[in-house]
PDB file of C-alpha atoms in Angstrom:
ATOM      1  CA  MET A 102     -35.785   9.845   6.730  1.00  0.00           C
ATOM      2  CA  GLN A 103     -32.193  10.805   7.448  1.00  0.00           C
ATOM      3  CA  THR A 104     -31.370   7.287   8.699  1.00  0.00           C
ATOM      4  CA  ALA A 105     -32.638   5.736   5.549  1.00  0.00           C
ATOM      5  CA  ARG A 106     -30.524   7.944   3.360  1.00  0.00           C
ATOM      6  CA  TYR A 107     -27.423   6.749   5.295  1.00  0.00           C
ATOM      7  CA  LEU A 108     -28.459   3.129   4.908  1.00  0.00           C
ATOM      8  CA  ILE A 109     -28.684   3.568   1.212  1.00  0.00           C
ATOM      9  CA  TRP A 110     -25.200   4.913   0.838  1.00  0.00           C
ATOM     10  CA  LEU A 111     -23.517   2.706   3.407  1.00  0.00           C
ATOM     11  CA  PRO A 112     -23.060  -0.354   1.151  1.00  0.00           C
ATOM     12  CA  ALA A 113     -21.616   1.790  -1.570  1.00  0.00           C
ATOM     13  CA  LEU A 114     -19.090   3.340   0.764  1.00  0.00           C
ATOM     14  CA  LEU A 115     -18.052   0.001   2.175  1.00  0.00           C
ATOM     15  CA  VAL A 116     -17.460  -1.443  -1.308  1.00  0.00           C
ATOM     16  CA  MET A 117     -15.348   1.648  -2.259  1.00  0.00           C
ATOM     17  CA  GLY A 118     -13.243   1.090   0.856  1.00  0.00           C
ATOM     18  CA  CYS A 119     -12.433  -2.494  -0.302  1.00  0.00           C
ATOM     19  CA  GLN A 120     -10.929  -1.514  -3.537  1.00  0.00           C
ATOM     20  CA  PRO A 121      -7.133  -2.220  -3.915  1.00  0.00           C
ATOM     21  CA  SER A 122      -4.983   0.817  -3.311  1.00  0.00           C
ATOM     22  CA  GLY A 123      -2.766   0.217  -6.486  1.00  0.00           C
ATOM     23  CA  PRO A 124       0.284  -1.656  -7.355  1.00  0.00           C
ATOM     24  CA  GLU A 125       2.935  -2.445  -4.695  1.00  0.00           C
ATOM     25  CA  PRO A 126       6.043  -0.181  -4.789  1.00  0.00           C
ATOM     26  CA  GLY A 127       8.308  -1.458  -7.462  1.00  0.00           C
ATOM     27  CA  GLN A 128       5.727  -3.407  -9.247  1.00  0.00           C
ATOM     28  CA  GLN A 129       5.244  -0.959 -12.111  1.00  0.00           C
ATOM     29  CA  VAL A 130       9.052  -0.677 -12.701  1.00  0.00           C
ATOM     30  CA  TRP A 131       9.198  -4.508 -12.686  1.00  0.00           C
ATOM     31  CA  GLU A 132       6.431  -4.682 -15.238  1.00  0.00           C
ATOM     32  CA  GLN A 133       7.905  -2.067 -17.505  1.00  0.00           C
ATOM     33  CA  THR A 134      11.632  -2.847 -17.290  1.00  0.00           C
ATOM     34  CA  CYS A 135      12.551  -5.968 -15.255  1.00  0.00           C
ATOM     35  CA  ALA A 136      10.017  -8.426 -16.585  1.00  0.00           C
ATOM     36  CA  VAL A 137      11.745  -8.531 -19.889  1.00  0.00           C
ATOM     37  CA  CYS A 138      14.473 -10.726 -18.372  1.00  0.00           C
ATOM     38  CA  HIS A 139      13.079 -11.784 -15.035  1.00  0.00           C
ATOM     39  CA  LEU A 140       9.855 -13.313 -16.372  1.00  0.00           C
ATOM     40  CA  ASN A 141      11.637 -15.994 -18.375  1.00  0.00           C
ATOM     41  CA  GLY A 142      15.188 -16.126 -16.993  1.00  0.00           C
ATOM     42  CA  ILE A 143      16.960 -14.375 -19.914  1.00  0.00           C
ATOM     43  CA  ALA A 144      20.688 -13.910 -19.487  1.00  0.00           C
ATOM     44  CA  GLY A 145      20.659 -15.892 -16.248  1.00  0.00           C
ATOM     45  CA  ALA A 146      18.125 -13.619 -14.573  1.00  0.00           C
ATOM     46  CA  PRO A 147      16.381 -15.468 -11.758  1.00  0.00           C
ATOM     47  CA  PRO A 148      12.649 -15.717 -12.761  1.00  0.00           C
ATOM     48  CA  ILE A 149      10.269 -13.968 -10.455  1.00  0.00           C
ATOM     49  CA  GLY A 150       8.601 -16.395  -8.146  1.00  0.00           C
ATOM     50  CA  ASN A 151      11.311 -19.014  -8.525  1.00  0.00           C
ATOM     51  CA  GLN A 152      12.340 -19.588  -4.948  1.00  0.00           C
ATOM     52  CA  ALA A 153      15.259 -21.881  -5.664  1.00  0.00           C
ATOM     53  CA  ALA A 154      16.750 -19.364  -8.130  1.00  0.00           C
ATOM     54  CA  TRP A 155      16.307 -16.463  -5.813  1.00  0.00           C
ATOM     55  CA  ALA A 156      17.379 -18.025  -2.458  1.00  0.00           C
ATOM     56  CA  PRO A 157      21.239 -17.887  -2.959  1.00  0.00           C
ATOM     57  CA  ARG A 158      20.868 -14.262  -4.178  1.00  0.00           C
ATOM     58  CA  ILE A 159      18.755 -13.226  -1.291  1.00  0.00           C
ATOM     59  CA  ALA A 160      21.220 -14.887   0.946  1.00  0.00           C
ATOM     60  CA  LYS A 161      23.942 -12.378  -0.235  1.00  0.00           C
ATOM     61  CA  GLY A 162      21.897  -9.573   1.370  1.00  0.00           C
ATOM     62  CA  LEU A 163      19.646  -6.722   0.109  1.00  0.00           C
ATOM     63  CA  ASP A 164      22.509  -4.298  -0.241  1.00  0.00           C
ATOM     64  CA  THR A 165      24.357  -6.583  -2.670  1.00  0.00           C
ATOM     65  CA  LEU A 166      21.178  -7.257  -4.743  1.00  0.00           C
ATOM     66  CA  VAL A 167      20.312  -3.633  -4.972  1.00  0.00           C
ATOM     67  CA  GLY A 168      23.919  -2.753  -5.790  1.00  0.00           C
ATOM     68  CA  HIS A 169      24.017  -5.287  -8.663  1.00  0.00           C
ATOM     69  CA  ALA A 170      20.678  -3.940  -9.957  1.00  0.00           C
ATOM     70  CA  GLN A 171      21.829  -0.320  -9.746  1.00  0.00           C
ATOM     71  CA  ASN A 172      25.366  -0.710 -11.101  1.00  0.00           C
ATOM     72  CA  GLY A 173      25.216  -3.836 -13.085  1.00  0.00           C
ATOM     73  CA  PHE A 174      26.773  -7.288 -12.614  1.00  0.00           C
ATOM     74  CA  GLU A 175      28.542  -9.924 -14.598  1.00  0.00           C
ATOM     75  CA  GLY A 176      29.328 -13.263 -13.213  1.00  0.00           C
ATOM     76  CA  GLU A 177      28.960 -17.048 -13.648  1.00  0.00           C
ATOM     77  CA  GLU A 178      25.339 -16.711 -12.609  1.00  0.00           C
ATOM     78  CA  GLY A 179      24.516 -14.331 -15.448  1.00  0.00           C
ATOM     79  CA  THR A 180      24.577 -10.717 -16.480  1.00  0.00           C
ATOM     80  CA  MET A 181      22.526  -7.841 -14.982  1.00  0.00           C
ATOM     81  CA  PRO A 182      22.648  -4.562 -16.927  1.00  0.00           C
ATOM     82  CA  ALA A 183      22.710  -1.505 -14.715  1.00  0.00           C
ATOM     83  CA  ARG A 184      19.211  -0.326 -13.947  1.00  0.00           C
ATOM     84  CA  GLY A 185      17.910  -3.135 -16.168  1.00  0.00           C
ATOM     85  CA  GLY A 186      19.064  -1.097 -19.079  1.00  0.00           C
ATOM     86  CA  ASN A 187      16.733   1.843 -18.200  1.00  0.00           C
ATOM     87  CA  THR A 188      18.997   4.643 -17.220  1.00  0.00           C
ATOM     88  CA  SER A 189      16.160   6.923 -16.291  1.00  0.00           C
ATOM     89  CA  LEU A 190      15.379   4.907 -13.202  1.00  0.00           C
ATOM     90  CA  THR A 191      16.295   6.382  -9.895  1.00  0.00           C
ATOM     91  CA  ASP A 192      18.170   4.449  -7.080  1.00  0.00           C
ATOM     92  CA  THR A 193      14.852   4.351  -5.185  1.00  0.00           C
ATOM     93  CA  GLN A 194      12.876   2.939  -8.126  1.00  0.00           C
ATOM     94  CA  VAL A 195      15.538   0.222  -8.606  1.00  0.00           C
ATOM     95  CA  ALA A 196      15.487  -0.686  -4.919  1.00  0.00           C
ATOM     96  CA  GLU A 197      11.780  -0.886  -4.835  1.00  0.00           C
ATOM     97  CA  ALA A 198      11.834  -3.177  -7.897  1.00  0.00           C
ATOM     98  CA  VAL A 199      14.309  -5.487  -6.261  1.00  0.00           C
ATOM     99  CA  ASN A 200      12.213  -5.504  -3.100  1.00  0.00           C
ATOM    100  CA  TYR A 201       9.148  -6.307  -5.170  1.00  0.00           C
ATOM    101  CA  MET A 202      10.857  -9.224  -6.809  1.00  0.00           C
ATOM    102  CA  ILE A 203      12.122 -10.598  -3.493  1.00  0.00           C
ATOM    103  CA  SER A 204       8.600 -10.350  -2.044  1.00  0.00           C
ATOM    104  CA  GLN A 205       7.302 -12.421  -4.938  1.00  0.00           C
ATOM    105  CA  SER A 206      10.115 -14.945  -4.750  1.00  0.00           C
ATOM    106  CA  GLN A 207      10.417 -16.097  -1.145  1.00  0.00           C
TER     107      GLN A 207
END
């Protein structure tokens, strides 16, 4: 009887263990702040997933990308407002969002 009870619950436990654990770090910040520009390339922002647009930026290094995202950037390639215009974001949140965009764009 005890074995039968375990066999009834085993499939439910296995399915529960297969559920996604939630969004990747940085994904929520990207969706709420960064997507406004990085979804469609507004103001020269490289669209997420566009490998050709991201490759030269990634080549500059993570520190440069994160620095531009945290402090803002103006150049021939476009304009990046500091923290995507969301001053409430922490340095960690900005870095996680940059890492998320890179992971989706390589």
